[in-house]
Amino acid sequence: MTATKTNPGRFFEDYRVGEVIEHAVPRTVSGGERALYHALYPARHALHSSDEFARACGLPESPLDDLAAFHIVFGKSVPDISLNAVANLGYAEARWLRPVYAGDTIRASSQVIGLKQNSNGKTGVVYVRTTGRNQHGLPVMEFARWVMVRKRHAEAPAPETVLPDLADAVAPEALVIPGGLDFSAYDFVQAGEPHRLSDYALGEIIDHVDGVTIEEAEHMMATRLWQNTSKTHFDATPREDRKRLIYGGHVMSMARALSFNGLANAQVIVAINGGSHANPCFAGDTVRAWSEVLDTAPTQAPGVGAIRLRLVAVKDGATVGALRSGDGKYLSDVLLDLDYWALMPV
C-alpha cells in the first residue's frame, strides 16, 4: 500500500473567508539576495546599492530592495494560495512597514478576506491579506491580493460570494517612513540624477527609454530565488500554447529597475495603491516602461517627500502614455499597471 504524503495544493473550494494560513519555511536573507536581485534586474537605486549612501541618509546600512522583500513575502504565500493559480490578478493596500536588512528572518501569514466563483464554474477568485514579519515578530510589510484559482471539481458547490472592501489608495498620512530616514544632506551626484520632488509635475509622463527582453532562464531563476512554486511559471503542460507564464513580480521588478532612468531619486517604495497584471508576459517579450506622476505629498521626515506614480510596463513597440482602448479595456501590449508611493528628496 502506498501512502500519499505529497501536497497537491489548495483549490478554490478549499478556502473559507476568515481563515488564517501560516505559511511554511521562514527565510533568512543575506547580501546574496541583493547581489542576485541586481544580477537579474538593472536595479541601480543608490539607497539599495550602497551601505555608505544609506548611512548618509540616516539608515544603519543598505536595506534589501523593497520589491525583493515583497517577493520573499509573496513567495512564502504561494504554496498555500496560488499553487493552482491560473493567474495572479491584482494588489491593493500594500504598505512597507519597516526595512528588511541582511540577517533578518522573514515569515508570512495570510487571511482569506474574499471569495467569488467565476461564471465558468471551473475557477474562482480568492482574496487574501498577507503579512510578512521578521524574527522579532514585527511586521515588515502587508498587502492584499487576489488570484484566480482552479477548482478541484467543477461540480463542487460555489461558496457564498464575499467581496472585500479595499481602499482605492493608501492615504499619504498612512505611509510608514523608515526610522531615521533623512534626505536633508542627499547626494544627488552619487544618486545619479539631479531631479527632486519639486521638479515633477502632476500628469507628467516619463518615458524610461530602455528595454529588456525576458528570457526563460532568468525568469525561472528569479522565481526560484523567491521560492515561488506556482506551477504556471515552470510547467508548460497545462497551457494549450505550451508556454510558461512569466511571474508578474518579475515584470514588476524589471519595470521598477527600468524606471531608474528618469526616477533615480524615487529611492524607497512605501506603498502600492493598486496593481493589475493586465496581460500575460512570455519569454521573448521585450519589456519597456513609462511612468505618470499622480500626486505628491509632504512627510514628517527631514528632506523627504512622497510621490505617487503610475508605473506601466509594456511590450516593445507600445505607445508611451497609452493604457486603455475606447471601451476601457487595457491595450493588448500593456503588461502591468502599478500605482505606488515612493519617497524622494524634496
mmCIF file with all atom_site columns, C-alpha atoms in Angstrom, residues 172-342:
data_model
loop_
_atom_site.group_PDB
_atom_site.id
_atom_site.type_symbol
_atom_site.label_atom_id
_atom_site.label_alt_id
_atom_site.label_comp_id
_atom_site.label_asym_id
_atom_site.label_entity_id
_atom_site.label_seq_id
_atom_site.pdbx_PDB_ins_code
_atom_site.Cartn_x
_atom_site.Cartn_y
_atom_site.Cartn_z
_atom_site.occupancy
_atom_site.B_iso_or_equiv
_atom_site.pdbx_formal_charge
_atom_site.auth_seq_id
_atom_site.auth_comp_id
_atom_site.auth_asym_id
_atom_site.auth_atom_id
_atom_site.pdbx_PDB_model_num
ATOM 1   C CA . PRO A 1 172 ? -0.334  59.789 2.480   1.00 0.00 ? 172 PRO A CA 1
ATOM 2   C CA . GLU A 1 173 ? -0.668  60.029 6.265   1.00 0.00 ? 173 GLU A CA 1
ATOM 3   C CA . ALA A 1 174 ? -0.717  56.199 6.444   1.00 0.00 ? 174 ALA A CA 1
ATOM 4   C CA . LEU A 1 175 ? 2.675   55.876 4.740   1.00 0.00 ? 175 LEU A CA 1
ATOM 5   C CA . VAL A 1 176 ? 5.353   54.482 7.046   1.00 0.00 ? 176 VAL A CA 1
ATOM 6   C CA . ILE A 1 177 ? 8.714   56.244 6.714   1.00 0.00 ? 177 ILE A CA 1
ATOM 7   C CA . PRO A 1 178 ? 11.759  54.102 7.599   1.00 0.00 ? 178 PRO A CA 1
ATOM 8   C CA . GLY A 1 179 ? 13.059  55.131 11.005  1.00 0.00 ? 179 GLY A CA 1
ATOM 9   C CA . GLY A 1 180 ? 15.872  57.663 10.784  1.00 0.00 ? 180 GLY A CA 1
ATOM 10  C CA . LEU A 1 181 ? 15.472  58.387 7.071   1.00 0.00 ? 181 LEU A CA 1
ATOM 11  C CA . ASP A 1 182 ? 16.845  61.863 6.358   1.00 0.00 ? 182 ASP A CA 1
ATOM 12  C CA . PHE A 1 183 ? 17.358  63.327 2.872   1.00 0.00 ? 183 PHE A CA 1
ATOM 13  C CA . SER A 1 184 ? 18.434  66.790 4.063   1.00 0.00 ? 184 SER A CA 1
ATOM 14  C CA . ALA A 1 185 ? 22.062  66.115 3.004   1.00 0.00 ? 185 ALA A CA 1
ATOM 15  C CA . TYR A 1 186 ? 21.140  63.973 -0.017  1.00 0.00 ? 186 TYR A CA 1
ATOM 16  C CA . ASP A 1 187 ? 23.937  63.407 -2.564  1.00 0.00 ? 187 ASP A CA 1
ATOM 17  C CA . PHE A 1 188 ? 22.351  63.890 -5.985  1.00 0.00 ? 188 PHE A CA 1
ATOM 18  C CA . VAL A 1 189 ? 25.622  63.206 -7.811  1.00 0.00 ? 189 VAL A CA 1
ATOM 19  C CA . GLN A 1 190 ? 26.011  59.780 -6.228  1.00 0.00 ? 190 GLN A CA 1
ATOM 20  C CA . ALA A 1 191 ? 22.306  59.057 -6.713  1.00 0.00 ? 191 ALA A CA 1
ATOM 21  C CA . GLY A 1 192 ? 22.645  59.576 -10.462 1.00 0.00 ? 192 GLY A CA 1
ATOM 22  C CA . GLU A 1 193 ? 20.145  62.342 -11.282 1.00 0.00 ? 193 GLU A CA 1
ATOM 23  C CA . PRO A 1 194 ? 19.508  65.935 -10.123 1.00 0.00 ? 194 PRO A CA 1
ATOM 24  C CA . HIS A 1 195 ? 15.694  65.761 -10.056 1.00 0.00 ? 195 HIS A CA 1
ATOM 25  C CA . ARG A 1 196 ? 13.951  66.358 -6.730  1.00 0.00 ? 196 ARG A CA 1
ATOM 26  C CA . LEU A 1 197 ? 10.246  66.176 -5.846  1.00 0.00 ? 197 LEU A CA 1
ATOM 27  C CA . SER A 1 198 ? 9.561   69.782 -6.869  1.00 0.00 ? 198 SER A CA 1
ATOM 28  C CA . ASP A 1 199 ? 10.871  69.041 -10.372 1.00 0.00 ? 199 ASP A CA 1
ATOM 29  C CA . TYR A 1 200 ? 7.963   66.686 -11.146 1.00 0.00 ? 200 TYR A CA 1
ATOM 30  C CA . ALA A 1 201 ? 4.578   67.985 -12.312 1.00 0.00 ? 201 ALA A CA 1
ATOM 31  C CA . LEU A 1 202 ? 1.234   66.272 -11.820 1.00 0.00 ? 202 LEU A CA 1
ATOM 32  C CA . GLY A 1 203 ? 0.248   64.486 -15.023 1.00 0.00 ? 203 GLY A CA 1
ATOM 33  C CA . GLU A 1 204 ? 3.836   64.376 -16.300 1.00 0.00 ? 204 GLU A CA 1
ATOM 34  C CA . ILE A 1 205 ? 4.648   61.293 -18.390 1.00 0.00 ? 205 ILE A CA 1
ATOM 35  C CA . ILE A 1 206 ? 8.186   59.891 -18.167 1.00 0.00 ? 206 ILE A CA 1
ATOM 36  C CA . ASP A 1 207 ? 9.449   57.551 -20.876 1.00 0.00 ? 207 ASP A CA 1
ATOM 37  C CA . HIS A 1 208 ? 12.074  55.331 -19.256 1.00 0.00 ? 208 HIS A CA 1
ATOM 38  C CA . VAL A 1 209 ? 13.571  54.644 -22.702 1.00 0.00 ? 209 VAL A CA 1
ATOM 39  C CA . ASP A 1 210 ? 15.357  51.348 -22.067 1.00 0.00 ? 210 ASP A CA 1
ATOM 40  C CA . GLY A 1 211 ? 14.057  47.837 -22.697 1.00 0.00 ? 211 GLY A CA 1
ATOM 41  C CA . VAL A 1 212 ? 14.933  44.298 -21.613 1.00 0.00 ? 212 VAL A CA 1
ATOM 42  C CA . THR A 1 213 ? 13.966  41.096 -23.424 1.00 0.00 ? 213 THR A CA 1
ATOM 43  C CA . ILE A 1 214 ? 12.665  38.494 -20.985 1.00 0.00 ? 214 ILE A CA 1
ATOM 44  C CA . GLU A 1 215 ? 14.474  35.144 -21.069 1.00 0.00 ? 215 GLU A CA 1
ATOM 45  C CA . GLU A 1 216 ? 13.159  31.787 -19.820 1.00 0.00 ? 216 GLU A CA 1
ATOM 46  C CA . ALA A 1 217 ? 16.230  31.027 -17.721 1.00 0.00 ? 217 ALA A CA 1
ATOM 47  C CA . GLU A 1 218 ? 16.308  34.394 -15.935 1.00 0.00 ? 218 GLU A CA 1
ATOM 48  C CA . HIS A 1 219 ? 12.619  34.419 -15.083 1.00 0.00 ? 219 HIS A CA 1
ATOM 49  C CA . MET A 1 220 ? 12.767  30.869 -13.727 1.00 0.00 ? 220 MET A CA 1
ATOM 50  C CA . MET A 1 221 ? 15.894  31.674 -11.704 1.00 0.00 ? 221 MET A CA 1
ATOM 51  C CA . ALA A 1 222 ? 14.170  34.750 -10.249 1.00 0.00 ? 222 ALA A CA 1
ATOM 52  C CA . THR A 1 223 ? 11.008  32.849 -9.415  1.00 0.00 ? 223 THR A CA 1
ATOM 53  C CA . ARG A 1 224 ? 13.001  30.100 -7.706  1.00 0.00 ? 224 ARG A CA 1
ATOM 54  C CA . LEU A 1 225 ? 15.016  32.728 -5.836  1.00 0.00 ? 225 LEU A CA 1
ATOM 55  C CA . TRP A 1 226 ? 11.784  33.847 -4.156  1.00 0.00 ? 226 TRP A CA 1
ATOM 56  C CA . GLN A 1 227 ? 10.775  30.202 -3.584  1.00 0.00 ? 227 GLN A CA 1
ATOM 57  C CA . ASN A 1 228 ? 7.661   30.807 -5.662  1.00 0.00 ? 228 ASN A CA 1
ATOM 58  C CA . THR A 1 229 ? 6.385   27.330 -6.554  1.00 0.00 ? 229 THR A CA 1
ATOM 59  C CA . SER A 1 230 ? 3.369   28.263 -8.696  1.00 0.00 ? 230 SER A CA 1
ATOM 60  C CA . LYS A 1 231 ? 3.090   25.612 -11.387 1.00 0.00 ? 231 LYS A CA 1
ATOM 61  C CA . THR A 1 232 ? 2.161   28.036 -14.139 1.00 0.00 ? 232 THR A CA 1
ATOM 62  C CA . HIS A 1 233 ? 5.661   29.574 -14.073 1.00 0.00 ? 233 HIS A CA 1
ATOM 63  C CA . PHE A 1 234 ? 7.522   26.281 -14.537 1.00 0.00 ? 234 PHE A CA 1
ATOM 64  C CA . ASP A 1 235 ? 5.267   23.604 -16.018 1.00 0.00 ? 235 ASP A CA 1
ATOM 65  C CA . ALA A 1 236 ? 4.270   24.315 -19.630 1.00 0.00 ? 236 ALA A CA 1
ATOM 66  C CA . THR A 1 237 ? 1.965   21.301 -19.988 1.00 0.00 ? 237 THR A CA 1
ATOM 67  C CA . PRO A 1 238 ? -1.303  22.735 -18.543 1.00 0.00 ? 238 PRO A CA 1
ATOM 68  C CA . ARG A 1 239 ? -1.419  25.578 -21.093 1.00 0.00 ? 239 ARG A CA 1
ATOM 69  C CA . GLU A 1 240 ? -2.690  24.936 -24.608 1.00 0.00 ? 240 GLU A CA 1
ATOM 70  C CA . ASP A 1 241 ? 0.037   27.177 -26.039 1.00 0.00 ? 241 ASP A CA 1
ATOM 71  C CA . ARG A 1 242 ? 2.700   25.257 -24.047 1.00 0.00 ? 242 ARG A CA 1
ATOM 72  C CA . LYS A 1 243 ? 4.183   28.456 -22.656 1.00 0.00 ? 243 LYS A CA 1
ATOM 73  C CA . ARG A 1 244 ? 5.331   29.224 -19.145 1.00 0.00 ? 244 ARG A CA 1
ATOM 74  C CA . LEU A 1 245 ? 3.672   32.335 -17.756 1.00 0.00 ? 245 LEU A CA 1
ATOM 75  C CA . ILE A 1 246 ? 6.249   34.871 -16.547 1.00 0.00 ? 246 ILE A CA 1
ATOM 76  C CA . TYR A 1 247 ? 5.815   35.623 -12.834 1.00 0.00 ? 247 TYR A CA 1
ATOM 77  C CA . GLY A 1 248 ? 4.119   39.016 -12.592 1.00 0.00 ? 248 GLY A CA 1
ATOM 78  C CA . GLY A 1 249 ? 6.562   40.090 -9.918  1.00 0.00 ? 249 GLY A CA 1
ATOM 79  C CA . HIS A 1 250 ? 9.397   39.584 -12.404 1.00 0.00 ? 250 HIS A CA 1
ATOM 80  C CA . VAL A 1 251 ? 7.723   42.168 -14.640 1.00 0.00 ? 251 VAL A CA 1
ATOM 81  C CA . MET A 1 252 ? 7.223   44.476 -11.638 1.00 0.00 ? 252 MET A CA 1
ATOM 82  C CA . SER A 1 253 ? 10.900  44.368 -10.716 1.00 0.00 ? 253 SER A CA 1
ATOM 83  C CA . MET A 1 254 ? 12.001  44.783 -14.314 1.00 0.00 ? 254 MET A CA 1
ATOM 84  C CA . ALA A 1 255 ? 9.790   47.859 -14.763 1.00 0.00 ? 255 ALA A CA 1
ATOM 85  C CA . ARG A 1 256 ? 10.864  49.354 -11.437 1.00 0.00 ? 256 ARG A CA 1
ATOM 86  C CA . ALA A 1 257 ? 14.538  48.890 -12.367 1.00 0.00 ? 257 ALA A CA 1
ATOM 87  C CA . LEU A 1 258 ? 13.967  50.449 -15.799 1.00 0.00 ? 258 LEU A CA 1
ATOM 88  C CA . SER A 1 259 ? 12.297  53.436 -14.115 1.00 0.00 ? 259 SER A CA 1
ATOM 89  C CA . PHE A 1 260 ? 15.687  54.452 -12.681 1.00 0.00 ? 260 PHE A CA 1
ATOM 90  C CA . ASN A 1 261 ? 16.186  56.390 -15.919 1.00 0.00 ? 261 ASN A CA 1
ATOM 91  C CA . GLY A 1 262 ? 14.033  59.396 -15.014 1.00 0.00 ? 262 GLY A CA 1
ATOM 92  C CA . LEU A 1 263 ? 13.204  58.432 -11.427 1.00 0.00 ? 263 LEU A CA 1
ATOM 93  C CA . ALA A 1 264 ? 16.613  57.638 -9.932  1.00 0.00 ? 264 ALA A CA 1
ATOM 94  C CA . ASN A 1 265 ? 15.714  59.571 -6.784  1.00 0.00 ? 265 ASN A CA 1
ATOM 95  C CA . ALA A 1 266 ? 12.473  57.687 -6.092  1.00 0.00 ? 266 ALA A CA 1
ATOM 96  C CA . GLN A 1 267 ? 14.533  55.707 -3.618  1.00 0.00 ? 267 GLN A CA 1
ATOM 97  C CA . VAL A 1 268 ? 12.046  53.890 -1.403  1.00 0.00 ? 268 VAL A CA 1
ATOM 98  C CA . ILE A 1 269 ? 8.735   52.230 -2.253  1.00 0.00 ? 269 ILE A CA 1
ATOM 99  C CA . VAL A 1 270 ? 6.432   52.635 0.741   1.00 0.00 ? 270 VAL A CA 1
ATOM 100 C CA . ALA A 1 271 ? 3.029   51.591 -0.615  1.00 0.00 ? 271 ALA A CA 1
ATOM 101 C CA . ILE A 1 272 ? 1.186   50.063 -3.548  1.00 0.00 ? 272 ILE A CA 1
ATOM 102 C CA . ASN A 1 273 ? -2.234  51.618 -4.021  1.00 0.00 ? 273 ASN A CA 1
ATOM 103 C CA . GLY A 1 274 ? -3.310  49.168 -6.685  1.00 0.00 ? 274 GLY A CA 1
ATOM 104 C CA . GLY A 1 275 ? -1.872  46.962 -9.350  1.00 0.00 ? 275 GLY A CA 1
ATOM 105 C CA . SER A 1 276 ? -3.033  44.816 -12.243 1.00 0.00 ? 276 SER A CA 1
ATOM 106 C CA . HIS A 1 277 ? -1.261  42.311 -14.433 1.00 0.00 ? 277 HIS A CA 1
ATOM 107 C CA . ALA A 1 278 ? -3.150  43.471 -17.495 1.00 0.00 ? 278 ALA A CA 1
ATOM 108 C CA . ASN A 1 279 ? -1.889  40.879 -19.986 1.00 0.00 ? 279 ASN A CA 1
ATOM 109 C CA . PRO A 1 280 ? 0.378   37.844 -19.767 1.00 0.00 ? 280 PRO A CA 1
ATOM 110 C CA . CYS A 1 281 ? 4.100   38.107 -20.376 1.00 0.00 ? 281 CYS A CA 1
ATOM 111 C CA . PHE A 1 282 ? 6.105   35.318 -22.010 1.00 0.00 ? 282 PHE A CA 1
ATOM 112 C CA . ALA A 1 283 ? 9.741   34.672 -22.747 1.00 0.00 ? 283 ALA A CA 1
ATOM 113 C CA . GLY A 1 284 ? 10.835  36.639 -25.793 1.00 0.00 ? 284 GLY A CA 1
ATOM 114 C CA . ASP A 1 285 ? 8.759   39.699 -24.918 1.00 0.00 ? 285 ASP A CA 1
ATOM 115 C CA . THR A 1 286 ? 10.766  42.913 -24.601 1.00 0.00 ? 286 THR A CA 1
ATOM 116 C CA . VAL A 1 287 ? 9.626   44.927 -21.587 1.00 0.00 ? 287 VAL A CA 1
ATOM 117 C CA . ARG A 1 288 ? 9.697   48.723 -21.598 1.00 0.00 ? 288 ARG A CA 1
ATOM 118 C CA . ALA A 1 289 ? 8.196   51.126 -19.080 1.00 0.00 ? 289 ALA A CA 1
ATOM 119 C CA . TRP A 1 290 ? 6.765   54.585 -18.604 1.00 0.00 ? 290 TRP A CA 1
ATOM 120 C CA . SER A 1 291 ? 5.510   56.440 -15.539 1.00 0.00 ? 291 SER A CA 1
ATOM 121 C CA . GLU A 1 292 ? 2.868   59.067 -14.838 1.00 0.00 ? 292 GLU A CA 1
ATOM 122 C CA . VAL A 1 293 ? 3.062   61.423 -11.855 1.00 0.00 ? 293 VAL A CA 1
ATOM 123 C CA . LEU A 1 294 ? -0.258  61.159 -9.998  1.00 0.00 ? 294 LEU A CA 1
ATOM 124 C CA . ASP A 1 295 ? 0.290   63.076 -6.759  1.00 0.00 ? 295 ASP A CA 1
ATOM 125 C CA . THR A 1 296 ? 2.841   64.378 -4.267  1.00 0.00 ? 296 THR A CA 1
ATOM 126 C CA . ALA A 1 297 ? 2.712   64.775 -0.501  1.00 0.00 ? 297 ALA A CA 1
ATOM 127 C CA . PRO A 1 298 ? 4.935   66.023 2.334   1.00 0.00 ? 298 PRO A CA 1
ATOM 128 C CA . THR A 1 299 ? 6.223   63.758 5.110   1.00 0.00 ? 299 THR A CA 1
ATOM 129 C CA . GLN A 1 300 ? 7.492   64.399 8.627   1.00 0.00 ? 300 GLN A CA 1
ATOM 130 C CA . ALA A 1 301 ? 10.983  63.078 7.791   1.00 0.00 ? 301 ALA A CA 1
ATOM 131 C CA . PRO A 1 302 ? 13.628  65.774 7.124   1.00 0.00 ? 302 PRO A CA 1
ATOM 132 C CA . GLY A 1 303 ? 14.101  66.441 3.434   1.00 0.00 ? 303 GLY A CA 1
ATOM 133 C CA . VAL A 1 304 ? 11.786  63.584 2.452   1.00 0.00 ? 304 VAL A CA 1
ATOM 134 C CA . GLY A 1 305 ? 8.698   63.878 0.259   1.00 0.00 ? 305 GLY A CA 1
ATOM 135 C CA . ALA A 1 306 ? 6.317   61.319 -1.195  1.00 0.00 ? 306 ALA A CA 1
ATOM 136 C CA . ILE A 1 307 ? 5.478   60.927 -4.863  1.00 0.00 ? 307 ILE A CA 1
ATOM 137 C CA . ARG A 1 308 ? 2.601   58.844 -6.214  1.00 0.00 ? 308 ARG A CA 1
ATOM 138 C CA . LEU A 1 309 ? 3.408   57.217 -9.525  1.00 0.00 ? 309 LEU A CA 1
ATOM 139 C CA . ARG A 1 310 ? 1.716   55.036 -12.083 1.00 0.00 ? 310 ARG A CA 1
ATOM 140 C CA . LEU A 1 311 ? 4.282   52.599 -13.456 1.00 0.00 ? 311 LEU A CA 1
ATOM 141 C CA . VAL A 1 312 ? 3.236   50.908 -16.691 1.00 0.00 ? 312 VAL A CA 1
ATOM 142 C CA . ALA A 1 313 ? 5.169   48.008 -18.203 1.00 0.00 ? 313 ALA A CA 1
ATOM 143 C CA . VAL A 1 314 ? 4.517   47.357 -21.885 1.00 0.00 ? 314 VAL A CA 1
ATOM 144 C CA . LYS A 1 315 ? 5.697   45.118 -24.670 1.00 0.00 ? 315 LYS A CA 1
ATOM 145 C CA . ASP A 1 316 ? 8.127   46.551 -27.175 1.00 0.00 ? 316 ASP A CA 1
ATOM 146 C CA . GLY A 1 317 ? 6.523   48.885 -29.695 1.00 0.00 ? 317 GLY A CA 1
ATOM 147 C CA . ALA A 1 318 ? 3.747   50.177 -27.420 1.00 0.00 ? 318 ALA A CA 1
ATOM 148 C CA . THR A 1 319 ? 2.918   53.877 -27.420 1.00 0.00 ? 319 THR A CA 1
ATOM 149 C CA . VAL A 1 320 ? 4.180   55.748 -24.363 1.00 0.00 ? 320 VAL A CA 1
ATOM 150 C CA . GLY A 1 321 ? 1.229   57.054 -22.348 1.00 0.00 ? 321 GLY A CA 1
ATOM 151 C CA . ALA A 1 322 ? -1.328  54.725 -23.993 1.00 0.00 ? 322 ALA A CA 1
ATOM 152 C CA . LEU A 1 323 ? -3.066  52.497 -21.450 1.00 0.00 ? 323 LEU A CA 1
ATOM 153 C CA . ARG A 1 324 ? -6.643  51.621 -22.400 1.00 0.00 ? 324 ARG A CA 1
ATOM 154 C CA . SER A 1 325 ? -8.781  51.398 -25.514 1.00 0.00 ? 325 SER A CA 1
ATOM 155 C CA . GLY A 1 326 ? -12.005 53.306 -26.053 1.00 0.00 ? 326 GLY A CA 1
ATOM 156 C CA . ASP A 1 327 ? -14.042 50.590 -24.306 1.00 0.00 ? 327 ASP A CA 1
ATOM 157 C CA . GLY A 1 328 ? -11.973 50.957 -21.136 1.00 0.00 ? 328 GLY A CA 1
ATOM 158 C CA . LYS A 1 329 ? -10.054 47.690 -21.513 1.00 0.00 ? 329 LYS A CA 1
ATOM 159 C CA . TYR A 1 330 ? -6.293  47.539 -21.240 1.00 0.00 ? 330 TYR A CA 1
ATOM 160 C CA . LEU A 1 331 ? -4.479  47.629 -24.558 1.00 0.00 ? 331 LEU A CA 1
ATOM 161 C CA . SER A 1 332 ? -3.070  44.241 -25.529 1.00 0.00 ? 332 SER A CA 1
ATOM 162 C CA . ASP A 1 333 ? 0.545   45.392 -25.216 1.00 0.00 ? 333 ASP A CA 1
ATOM 163 C CA . VAL A 1 334 ? 0.146   46.595 -21.600 1.00 0.00 ? 334 VAL A CA 1
ATOM 164 C CA . LEU A 1 335 ? 1.611   44.087 -19.135 1.00 0.00 ? 335 LEU A CA 1
ATOM 165 C CA . LEU A 1 336 ? 1.460   45.889 -15.796 1.00 0.00 ? 336 LEU A CA 1
ATOM 166 C CA . ASP A 1 337 ? -0.379  48.883 -14.358 1.00 0.00 ? 337 ASP A CA 1
ATOM 167 C CA . LEU A 1 338 ? 1.071   49.666 -10.919 1.00 0.00 ? 338 LEU A CA 1
ATOM 168 C CA . ASP A 1 339 ? 0.044   52.623 -8.744  1.00 0.00 ? 339 ASP A CA 1
ATOM 169 C CA . TYR A 1 340 ? 2.530   53.217 -5.903  1.00 0.00 ? 340 TYR A CA 1
ATOM 170 C CA . TRP A 1 341 ? 4.009   55.726 -3.464  1.00 0.00 ? 341 TRP A CA 1
ATOM 171 C CA . ALA A 1 342 ? 7.758   56.317 -3.289  1.00 0.00 ? 342 ALA A CA 1
#
